[in-house]
Amino acid sequence: MTVREAIARVGARLQAAGLSEPLREAQALIAACLGWERARLIAHPDARLSARQVQRLECWARRRAAREPLAYLTRRAWFYGLELIVGRGALIPRPETELLVEVFLGWAGSLPPSVRFPPLREGNRPDSVPPARRGNLKGGVSCSPILVDAGTGTGAVALACLTHAPHWRGLGTDRSRRALRLAQANRRALGLQSRLMLVQGDWLRGLRTGAVDAVLSNPPYVLPDEWDALQPEITRYEPKGALLVPADDPMRPYRRIAQGARWALRSGGLLAFETSPRLAPLLAEQLPVWGFAQPRIERDYTGAMRVVWAVRG
Ligand SMILES: C[S@@+](CC[C@H](N)C(=O)[O-])C[C@H]1O[C@@H](n2cnc3c(N)ncnc32)[C@H](O)[C@@H]1O
């Protein structure tokens, strides 16, 4: 089968399954199957797929027609300019989450130079920092500022922040072992092993008082009454524990993280959440009650309220 024939065949199958962009998705699947950039397909329409590639493509087309997310098939997703490894067991990073990175980078960039650019000594050079120890993140190492990504999933937020804030170190927590395995693979692929520590655990539990400079989190924020309106790609395949808030207490993840952050953050440290447009006003109302005065709401590229942040007094 040639590339041209494969595009036509897979495209027709995905169209019959009701997907909105069958041709684009067919090209993405074929490019991933061949290990090519998509542009190369256009330049080489007569290239032939091997029998093994055809078999794999058939399998992917069948799974995509059953609405398995494209990113779970190709095992790749882009986030803030980084190509990440993704897979079942962790949420696929979303473009709107990039706003959380923007808020962090904007805030970190406004810090005094002594915090932004701590003196480089043995132990806090970006390439030589030994992994921080949990509960003792600053212990004996350096004055590098530290961020925590609570519920790190594939590590997307922490890895993007650390890539663009080279003097920072980070800790990513998640209760899902499968998600942490993906975060570890991404950390390795991006060469950030020495600057990001990954720990299986419950949000911020176990952190020392005043040990960290920023807490970022994109906790689950889908309300139970929103579930049925979501696409099958999400409800059938992405982990429910990464998406759904507790039905009896939707604010629980935020409250637990904010309470942990009140304890773990230094004075003047940042707490920033991604959330839904429905929960954002409630969260902004609650943050002062939890010890974070004057919260701000940021809107994403669609104009929806998406990030709520505040600094610790
Ligand atoms: C919406 S996903 C966000 C993943 C990633 N930060 C991102 O933005 O792509 C929420 C994450 O929180 C994790 N999580 C849920 N409850 C948790 C808890 N109690 N402690 C730690 N992590 C938790 C889930 O496993 C999931 O990876």
Coordinates of N, CA, C and O in Angstrom, one line a residue, residues 112-275:
P112 N 12.7 39.3 42.4 CA 14.0 40.0 42.4 C 15.1 39.1 41.9 O 15.0 37.9 42.0
P113 N 16.1 39.7 41.3 CA 17.2 39.0 40.6 C 17.8 38.0 41.6 O 18.2 36.9 41.2
S114 N 17.9 38.3 42.9 CA 18.6 37.4 43.8 C 17.8 36.0 43.9 O 18.4 35.0 44.2
V115 N 16.5 36.1 43.6 CA 15.7 34.8 43.7 C 15.7 34.2 42.3 O 15.9 33.0 42.1
R116 N 15.6 35.1 41.3 CA 15.5 34.5 39.9 C 16.9 33.9 39.5 O 16.9 32.9 38.8
F117 N 18.0 34.5 39.9 CA 19.3 34.0 39.5 C 20.2 33.8 40.7 O 21.0 34.7 41.0
P118 N 19.9 32.8 41.5 CA 20.7 32.6 42.6 C 22.2 32.3 42.2 O 22.4 31.8 41.1
P119 N 23.1 32.7 43.0 CA 24.5 32.5 42.7 C 24.8 31.0 42.3 O 24.3 30.1 43.0
L120 N 25.5 30.8 41.2 CA 25.8 29.4 40.8 C 26.9 28.9 41.6 O 28.1 29.3 41.5
R121 N 26.6 27.9 42.5 CA 27.7 27.3 43.3 C 27.6 25.8 43.0 O 26.6 25.3 42.4
E122 N 28.6 25.1 43.4 CA 28.5 23.6 43.3 C 27.2 23.2 43.9 O 27.0 23.6 45.1
G123 N 26.4 22.5 43.3 CA 25.1 22.0 43.9 C 23.9 22.8 43.4 O 22.8 22.3 43.5
N124 N 24.1 24.0 42.8 CA 22.8 24.5 42.3 C 23.0 25.0 40.8 O 22.3 25.8 40.3
R125 N 24.1 24.5 40.1 CA 24.1 24.7 38.7 C 23.0 23.9 38.1 O 22.8 22.8 38.6
P126 N 22.3 24.5 37.1 CA 21.2 23.8 36.6 C 21.5 22.3 36.2 O 20.7 21.4 36.3
D127 N 22.7 22.1 35.7 CA 23.1 20.7 35.3 C 23.7 19.9 36.4 O 24.1 18.8 36.1
S128 N 23.8 20.4 37.6 CA 24.5 19.6 38.6 C 23.8 19.4 39.9 O 24.3 19.0 40.9
V129 N 22.5 19.9 39.9 CA 21.8 19.8 41.1 C 21.4 18.4 41.4 O 20.7 17.7 40.6
P130 N 21.8 17.8 42.6 CA 21.4 16.5 42.9 C 19.9 16.5 43.2 O 19.3 17.5 43.6
P131 N 19.2 15.4 43.0 CA 17.8 15.4 43.3 C 17.4 15.8 44.7 O 18.1 15.4 45.6
A132 N 16.5 16.7 44.8 CA 16.1 17.1 46.1 C 15.4 16.0 46.9 O 14.9 15.1 46.3
R133 N 15.5 16.0 48.2 CA 14.9 15.0 49.0 C 13.6 15.5 49.5 O 13.5 16.6 49.9
R134 N 12.6 14.6 49.5 CA 11.3 15.1 49.9 C 11.3 15.4 51.4 O 12.0 14.8 52.2
G135 N 10.6 16.5 51.7 CA 10.6 17.0 53.1 C 11.8 17.8 53.4 O 11.9 18.4 54.5
N136 N 12.8 17.8 52.6 CA 14.0 18.5 52.8 C 14.5 19.1 51.5 O 15.7 18.9 51.2
L137 N 13.6 19.8 50.8 CA 14.0 20.2 49.5 C 15.2 21.1 49.4 O 15.9 21.1 48.4
K138 N 15.3 21.9 50.4 CA 16.5 22.9 50.3 C 17.7 22.4 51.1 O 18.7 23.0 51.1
G139 N 17.5 21.2 51.8 CA 18.5 20.8 52.7 C 19.8 20.6 52.1 O 20.1 19.8 51.2
G140 N 20.7 21.5 52.5 CA 22.2 21.3 52.2 C 22.5 21.5 50.7 O 23.6 21.2 50.3
V141 N 21.6 21.9 49.8 CA 21.9 21.9 48.4 C 22.2 23.3 47.9 O 23.3 23.6 47.5
S142 N 21.2 24.1 47.9 CA 21.4 25.4 47.2 C 20.2 26.3 47.5 O 19.3 26.0 48.3
C143 N 20.3 27.5 47.0 CA 19.2 28.4 47.2 C 18.3 28.5 45.9 O 17.6 29.5 45.7
S144 N 18.4 27.5 45.0 CA 17.5 27.5 43.8 C 16.1 27.5 44.3 O 15.7 26.7 45.2
P145 N 15.2 28.4 43.7 CA 13.8 28.3 44.0 C 13.2 27.0 43.6 O 13.7 26.4 42.7
I146 N 12.1 26.6 44.3 CA 11.5 25.3 44.1 C 10.0 25.4 43.8 O 9.3 26.1 44.5
L147 N 9.6 24.7 42.8 CA 8.2 24.7 42.5 C 7.7 23.3 42.7 O 8.4 22.3 42.6
V148 N 6.4 23.2 43.1 CA 5.7 21.9 43.2 C 4.6 21.8 42.2 O 3.8 22.8 42.1
D149 N 4.5 20.7 41.4 CA 3.4 20.5 40.5 C 2.6 19.4 41.1 O 3.0 18.2 41.1
A150 N 1.5 19.8 41.8 CA 0.7 18.8 42.5 C -0.3 18.1 41.6 O -1.2 18.8 41.0
G151 N -0.2 16.8 41.4 CA -1.0 16.1 40.4 C -0.4 16.3 39.0 O -1.0 16.8 38.1
T152 N 0.9 15.8 38.9 CA 1.7 16.2 37.8 C 1.4 15.4 36.5 O 1.7 15.9 35.4
G153 N 0.7 14.3 36.6 CA 0.3 13.5 35.4 C 1.6 13.1 34.6 O 2.5 12.5 35.1
T154 N 1.6 13.5 33.3 CA 2.8 13.3 32.5 C 4.0 14.1 32.8 O 5.0 14.0 32.2
G155 N 3.8 15.0 33.8 CA 4.9 16.0 34.1 C 4.9 17.3 33.3 O 5.8 18.1 33.4
A156 N 3.8 17.4 32.5 CA 3.8 18.5 31.5 C 4.1 19.9 32.1 O 5.0 20.6 31.7
V157 N 3.4 20.2 33.2 CA 3.5 21.6 33.7 C 4.9 21.8 34.3 O 5.5 22.8 34.0
A158 N 5.3 20.9 35.2 CA 6.6 21.0 35.8 C 7.7 21.1 34.8 O 8.6 21.9 34.9
L159 N 7.7 20.2 33.8 CA 8.7 20.1 32.8 C 8.8 21.4 31.9 O 9.9 21.9 31.6
A160 N 7.6 21.9 31.6 CA 7.6 23.2 30.8 C 8.1 24.3 31.6 O 8.9 25.1 31.1
C161 N 7.7 24.4 32.9 CA 8.2 25.5 33.7 C 9.7 25.4 33.9 O 10.4 26.4 33.8
L162 N 10.2 24.2 34.2 CA 11.7 24.1 34.5 C 12.5 24.3 33.2 O 13.6 24.9 33.3
T163 N 11.9 24.0 32.0 CA 12.6 24.2 30.8 C 12.8 25.7 30.6 O 13.9 26.1 30.1
H164 N 11.8 26.5 31.0 CA 11.9 27.9 30.7 C 12.4 28.7 31.9 O 12.5 29.9 31.9
A165 N 12.6 28.1 33.1 CA 13.1 28.8 34.3 C 14.3 27.9 34.7 O 14.2 27.1 35.7
P166 N 15.4 28.1 34.1 CA 16.5 27.1 34.3 C 17.2 27.2 35.7 O 17.9 26.3 36.0
H167 N 16.8 28.2 36.5 CA 17.4 28.2 37.8 C 16.5 27.5 38.9 O 16.9 27.4 40.0
W168 N 15.4 27.1 38.4 CA 14.4 26.5 39.4 C 14.6 25.0 39.4 O 15.1 24.4 38.5
R169 N 14.2 24.4 40.5 CA 14.1 22.9 40.6 C 12.6 22.6 41.0 O 11.9 23.5 41.3
G170 N 12.3 21.4 40.8 CA 10.9 21.1 41.0 C 10.6 19.7 41.6 O 11.5 18.8 41.7
L171 N 9.4 19.6 42.1 CA 8.9 18.3 42.7 C 7.5 18.1 42.0 O 6.6 19.0 42.0
G172 N 7.3 16.9 41.4 CA 6.0 16.6 40.9 C 5.4 15.5 41.7 O 6.1 14.5 42.0
T173 N 4.2 15.6 42.2 CA 3.5 14.6 42.9 C 2.3 14.0 42.2 O 1.7 14.8 41.4
D174 N 2.0 12.8 42.3 CA 0.8 12.2 41.8 C 0.5 11.0 42.6 O 1.4 10.3 43.0
R175 N -0.8 10.7 42.7 CA -1.1 9.4 43.4 C -1.1 8.2 42.4 O -1.1 7.1 42.8
S176 N -1.1 8.5 41.1 CA -1.1 7.5 40.1 C 0.3 7.0 39.7 O 1.1 7.8 39.2
R177 N 0.5 5.7 39.9 CA 1.8 5.2 39.6 C 2.0 5.2 38.0 O 3.1 5.5 37.5
R178 N 0.9 4.9 37.3 CA 1.1 4.9 35.8 C 1.4 6.3 35.3 O 2.2 6.4 34.4
A179 N 0.8 7.3 35.9 CA 1.1 8.7 35.5 C 2.6 9.0 35.8 O 3.3 9.6 34.9
L180 N 3.0 8.6 36.9 CA 4.4 8.9 37.3 C 5.4 8.2 36.4 O 6.5 8.8 36.1
R181 N 5.1 7.0 35.9 CA 6.0 6.4 35.0 C 6.2 7.2 33.7 O 7.2 7.3 33.2
L182 N 5.1 7.7 33.3 CA 5.1 8.6 32.1 C 5.9 9.9 32.4 O 6.7 10.3 31.6
A183 N 5.7 10.4 33.5 CA 6.4 11.7 33.9 C 7.9 11.4 34.0 O 8.8 12.2 33.5
Q184 N 8.3 10.2 34.5 CA 9.7 9.8 34.6 C 10.3 9.7 33.2 O 11.4 10.1 32.9
A185 N 9.5 9.1 32.2 CA 10.0 8.9 30.9 C 10.2 10.3 30.2 O 11.2 10.6 29.5
N186 N 9.3 11.2 30.5 CA 9.4 12.6 29.9 C 10.6 13.3 30.5 O 11.3 14.0 29.8
R187 N 10.7 13.2 31.8 CA 11.9 13.8 32.5 C 13.2 13.4 31.9 O 14.1 14.2 31.7
R188 N 13.3 12.1 31.7 CA 14.5 11.5 31.1 C 14.7 12.1 29.7 O 15.8 12.5 29.3
A189 N 13.6 12.0 28.9 CA 13.7 12.5 27.5 C 14.2 13.9 27.4 O 14.9 14.3 26.4
L190 N 13.8 14.7 28.4 CA 14.1 16.1 28.3 C 15.4 16.5 29.1 O 15.8 17.6 29.2
G191 N 16.0 15.4 29.7 CA 17.3 15.6 30.4 C 17.1 16.4 31.7 O 18.0 17.2 32.1
L192 N 16.0 16.3 32.3 CA 15.7 17.1 33.5 C 15.7 16.2 34.8 O 15.2 16.6 35.8
Q193 N 16.4 15.1 34.7 CA 16.4 14.2 35.9 C 17.0 14.9 37.1 O 16.5 14.6 38.2
S194 N 18.0 15.7 37.0 CA 18.6 16.3 38.1 C 17.8 17.5 38.7 O 18.2 18.0 39.8
R195 N 16.8 17.9 38.0 CA 16.1 19.1 38.5 C 14.6 18.9 38.9 O 14.0 19.7 39.4
L196 N 14.1 17.7 38.5 CA 12.7 17.4 38.9 C 12.7 16.1 39.6 O 13.1 15.0 39.1
M197 N 12.1 16.2 40.8 CA 11.9 15.0 41.6 C 10.5 14.5 41.5 O 9.6 15.4 41.5
L198 N 10.2 13.3 41.4 CA 8.8 12.8 41.2 C 8.5 11.8 42.4 O 9.3 10.9 42.7
V199 N 7.4 12.1 43.0 CA 7.0 11.3 44.2 C 5.6 10.9 44.1 O 4.7 11.7 43.7
Q200 N 5.3 9.6 44.4 CA 3.9 9.1 44.5 C 3.4 9.5 45.8 O 4.0 9.2 46.9
G201 N 2.3 10.2 45.8 CA 1.7 10.7 47.1 C 0.5 11.5 46.9 O 0.0 11.8 45.8
D202 N 0.0 12.0 48.1 CA -1.3 12.7 48.1 C -1.0 14.2 48.1 O -0.5 14.7 49.0
W203 N -1.3 14.8 47.0 CA -1.1 16.3 46.8 C 0.3 16.8 47.4 O 1.3 16.4 47.0
L204 N 0.2 17.6 48.5 CA 1.4 18.2 49.1 C 1.8 17.5 50.4 O 2.6 18.1 51.1
R205 N 1.2 16.4 50.7 CA 1.4 15.8 52.0 C 2.9 15.5 52.2 O 3.6 15.0 51.3
G206 N 3.4 15.9 53.4 CA 4.8 15.6 53.7 C 5.8 16.7 53.5 O 7.0 16.5 53.8
L207 N 5.3 17.8 52.9 CA 6.3 18.9 52.6 C 6.6 19.7 53.9 O 5.7 19.9 54.7
R208 N 7.8 20.2 54.0 CA 8.2 21.0 55.1 C 7.6 22.4 55.1 O 7.5 22.9 54.0
T209 N 7.5 23.0 56.2 CA 7.0 24.4 56.2 C 8.0 25.3 55.5 O 9.2 25.2 55.8
G210 N 7.4 26.2 54.7 CA 8.2 27.2 54.0 C 9.3 26.7 53.1 O 10.2 27.4 52.7
A211 N 9.1 25.4 52.6 CA 10.2 24.8 51.8 C 10.1 25.2 50.4 O 11.1 25.0 49.6
V212 N 9.0 25.6 49.9 CA 8.8 25.8 48.4 C 8.4 27.2 48.1 O 7.9 28.0 48.9
D213 N 8.7 27.6 46.8 CA 8.4 29.0 46.4 C 7.2 29.1 45.5 O 6.7 30.2 45.3
A214 N 6.8 28.0 44.9 CA 5.6 28.0 44.1 C 4.9 26.7 44.1 O 5.5 25.6 44.0
V215 N 3.5 26.7 44.2 CA 2.7 25.5 44.0 C 1.8 25.7 42.9 O 1.0 26.6 42.8
L216 N 1.9 24.8 41.9 CA 1.0 24.8 40.7 C 0.2 23.5 40.7 O 0.7 22.5 41.0
S217 N -1.0 23.6 40.3 CA -1.8 22.4 40.2 C -2.9 22.6 39.2 O -3.6 23.6 39.1
N218 N -3.1 21.5 38.4 CA -4.3 21.3 37.5 C -5.0 20.1 38.1 O -4.9 19.0 37.5
P219 N -5.8 20.3 39.2 CA -6.5 19.1 39.7 C -7.7 18.7 38.9 O -8.1 19.5 38.0
P220 N -8.3 17.6 39.2 CA -9.6 17.3 38.5 C -10.6 18.4 38.6 O -10.7 19.0 39.7
Y221 N -11.3 18.7 37.6 CA -12.3 19.8 37.7 C -13.6 19.6 37.0 O -14.4 20.5 36.8
V222 N -13.8 18.4 36.5 CA -15.1 18.1 35.8 C -16.2 17.8 36.9 O -16.0 16.9 37.7
L223 N -17.3 18.5 36.8 CA -18.4 18.3 37.7 C -19.2 17.1 37.2 O -19.3 16.9 36.0
P224 N -19.8 16.3 38.1 CA -20.5 15.1 37.7 C -21.6 15.4 36.6 O -21.8 14.6 35.7
D225 N -22.3 16.6 36.7 CA -23.3 16.9 35.7 C -22.7 17.3 34.4 O -23.5 17.5 33.4
E226 N -21.4 17.4 34.3 CA -20.8 17.8 33.0 C -20.3 16.5 32.2 O -19.9 16.6 31.1
W227 N -20.3 15.4 32.9 CA -19.6 14.2 32.4 C -20.2 13.7 31.1 O -19.5 13.5 30.1
D228 N -21.6 13.6 31.0 CA -22.2 13.1 29.8 C -22.0 13.9 28.6 O -22.2 13.4 27.5
A229 N -21.7 15.2 28.8 CA -21.6 16.1 27.6 C -20.1 16.0 27.0 O -19.8 16.6 26.0
L230 N -19.2 15.3 27.7 CA -17.9 15.2 27.2 C -17.8 14.2 26.1 O -18.6 13.3 25.9
Q231 N -16.7 14.4 25.3 CA -16.5 13.5 24.1 C -16.1 12.1 24.6 O -15.5 11.9 25.6
P232 N -16.5 11.1 23.8 CA -16.2 9.7 24.2 C -14.7 9.5 24.3 O -14.3 8.6 25.1
E233 N -13.9 10.2 23.6 CA -12.4 10.1 23.7 C -12.0 10.3 25.2 O -11.1 9.7 25.7
I234 N -12.7 11.2 25.9 CA -12.4 11.5 27.3 C -13.0 10.5 28.2 O -12.4 9.9 29.0
T235 N -14.4 10.3 28.1 CA -15.1 9.5 29.1 C -14.7 8.0 28.9 O -14.7 7.3 29.9
R236 N -14.4 7.6 27.7 CA -14.1 6.1 27.6 C -12.6 5.8 27.9 O -12.3 4.7 28.3
Y237 N -11.7 6.8 27.7 CA -10.3 6.4 27.7 C -9.5 7.1 28.7 O -8.5 6.6 29.2
E238 N -9.8 8.4 29.1 CA -8.9 9.1 30.0 C -9.3 8.7 31.4 O -10.4 8.4 31.7
P239 N -8.3 8.7 32.3 CA -8.6 8.2 33.7 C -9.5 9.2 34.4 O -9.3 10.4 34.5
K240 N -10.6 8.5 35.0 CA -11.6 9.3 35.7 C -11.0 10.1 36.9 O -11.4 11.2 37.2
G241 N -10.0 9.4 37.5 CA -9.4 10.1 38.7 C -8.6 11.3 38.4 O -8.3 12.1 39.3
A242 N -8.4 11.5 37.1 CA -7.7 12.8 36.7 C -8.7 13.8 36.3 O -8.3 15.0 36.1
L243 N -9.9 13.5 36.2 CA -10.9 14.4 35.6 C -12.0 14.8 36.6 O -12.3 16.0 36.6
L244 N -12.6 13.9 37.3 CA -13.8 14.1 38.0 C -13.5 14.7 39.4 O -12.7 14.1 40.2
V245 N -14.2 15.7 39.8 CA -14.2 16.2 41.2 C -15.0 15.2 42.1 O -15.9 14.6 41.6
P246 N -14.8 15.2 43.4 CA -15.6 14.4 44.3 C -17.1 14.9 44.2 O -17.2 16.2 44.4
A247 N -18.0 14.1 44.0 CA -19.4 14.5 43.8 C -19.9 15.2 45.1 O -20.7 16.2 45.0
D248 N -19.5 14.7 46.2 CA -20.0 15.3 47.5 C -19.4 16.6 47.9 O -19.9 17.3 48.8
D249 N -18.2 16.9 47.3 CA -17.4 18.0 47.8 C -16.5 18.5 46.7 O -15.3 18.3 46.7
P250 N -17.0 19.2 45.6 CA -16.2 19.5 44.5 C -15.0 20.3 44.8 O -14.0 20.3 44.1
M251 N -15.0 21.1 45.9 CA -13.9 22.0 46.2 C -12.8 21.2 47.0 O -11.7 21.8 47.3
R252 N -13.0 19.9 47.3 CA -12.0 19.3 48.2 C -10.6 19.3 47.6 O -9.7 19.6 48.4
P253 N -10.4 18.9 46.3 CA -8.9 18.9 45.9 C -8.3 20.3 46.1 O -7.2 20.4 46.5
Y254 N -9.1 21.4 45.7 CA -8.5 22.7 45.9 C -8.2 23.1 47.3 O -7.2 23.7 47.7
R255 N -9.2 22.7 48.2 CA -9.0 23.1 49.6 C -7.8 22.3 50.2 O -7.0 22.9 50.9
R256 N -7.7 21.0 49.8 CA -6.5 20.3 50.4 C -5.2 20.8 49.9 O -4.2 20.9 50.6
I257 N -5.2 21.2 48.6 CA -3.9 21.7 48.0 C -3.6 23.1 48.6 O -2.5 23.4 49.0
A258 N -4.6 23.9 48.8 CA -4.4 25.3 49.3 C -4.0 25.2 50.8 O -3.1 25.9 51.2
Q259 N -4.6 24.2 51.5 CA -4.2 24.1 52.9 C -2.7 23.6 53.0 O -1.9 24.1 53.8
G260 N -2.4 22.7 52.1 CA -1.0 22.2 52.1 C 0.0 23.3 51.7 O 1.1 23.4 52.2
A261 N -0.5 24.1 50.7 CA 0.4 25.2 50.2 C 0.6 26.3 51.2 O 1.7 26.9 51.3
R262 N -0.4 26.5 52.0 CA -0.3 27.5 53.1 C 0.8 27.1 54.0 O 1.6 27.9 54.6
W263 N 1.0 25.8 54.2 CA 2.0 25.3 55.1 C 3.4 25.2 54.4 O 4.4 25.6 54.9
A264 N 3.4 24.8 53.1 CA 4.6 24.5 52.4 C 5.3 25.7 51.8 O 6.5 25.7 51.6
L265 N 4.5 26.7 51.5 CA 5.0 27.9 50.7 C 5.7 28.8 51.7 O 5.2 29.1 52.8
R266 N 6.8 29.4 51.2 CA 7.4 30.6 51.9 C 6.4 31.8 51.7 O 5.6 31.8 50.8
S267 N 6.6 32.8 52.6 CA 5.8 34.0 52.5 C 6.1 34.6 51.1 O 7.3 34.7 50.7
G268 N 5.1 35.0 50.4 CA 5.3 35.6 49.1 C 5.3 34.6 48.0 O 5.5 35.0 46.8
G269 N 5.2 33.3 48.3 CA 5.2 32.2 47.3 C 3.9 32.2 46.5 O 2.9 32.7 47.0
L270 N 4.0 31.6 45.4 CA 2.8 31.5 44.4 C 2.0 30.3 44.6 O 2.6 29.2 44.6
L271 N 0.7 30.4 44.6 CA -0.2 29.3 44.5 C -1.1 29.5 43.2 O -1.8 30.6 43.1
A272 N -1.0 28.6 42.3 CA -1.8 28.8 41.0 C -2.5 27.5 40.6 O -1.9 26.5 40.6
F273 N -3.8 27.6 40.3 CA -4.6 26.5 40.0 C -5.1 26.7 38.5 O -5.6 27.8 38.2
E274 N -5.2 25.6 37.8 CA -6.0 25.6 36.6 C -7.4 25.1 37.1 O -7.5 24.2 38.0
T275 N -8.5 25.6 36.5 CA -9.8 25.1 36.9 C -10.8 25.4 35.8 O -10.3 25.7 34.6

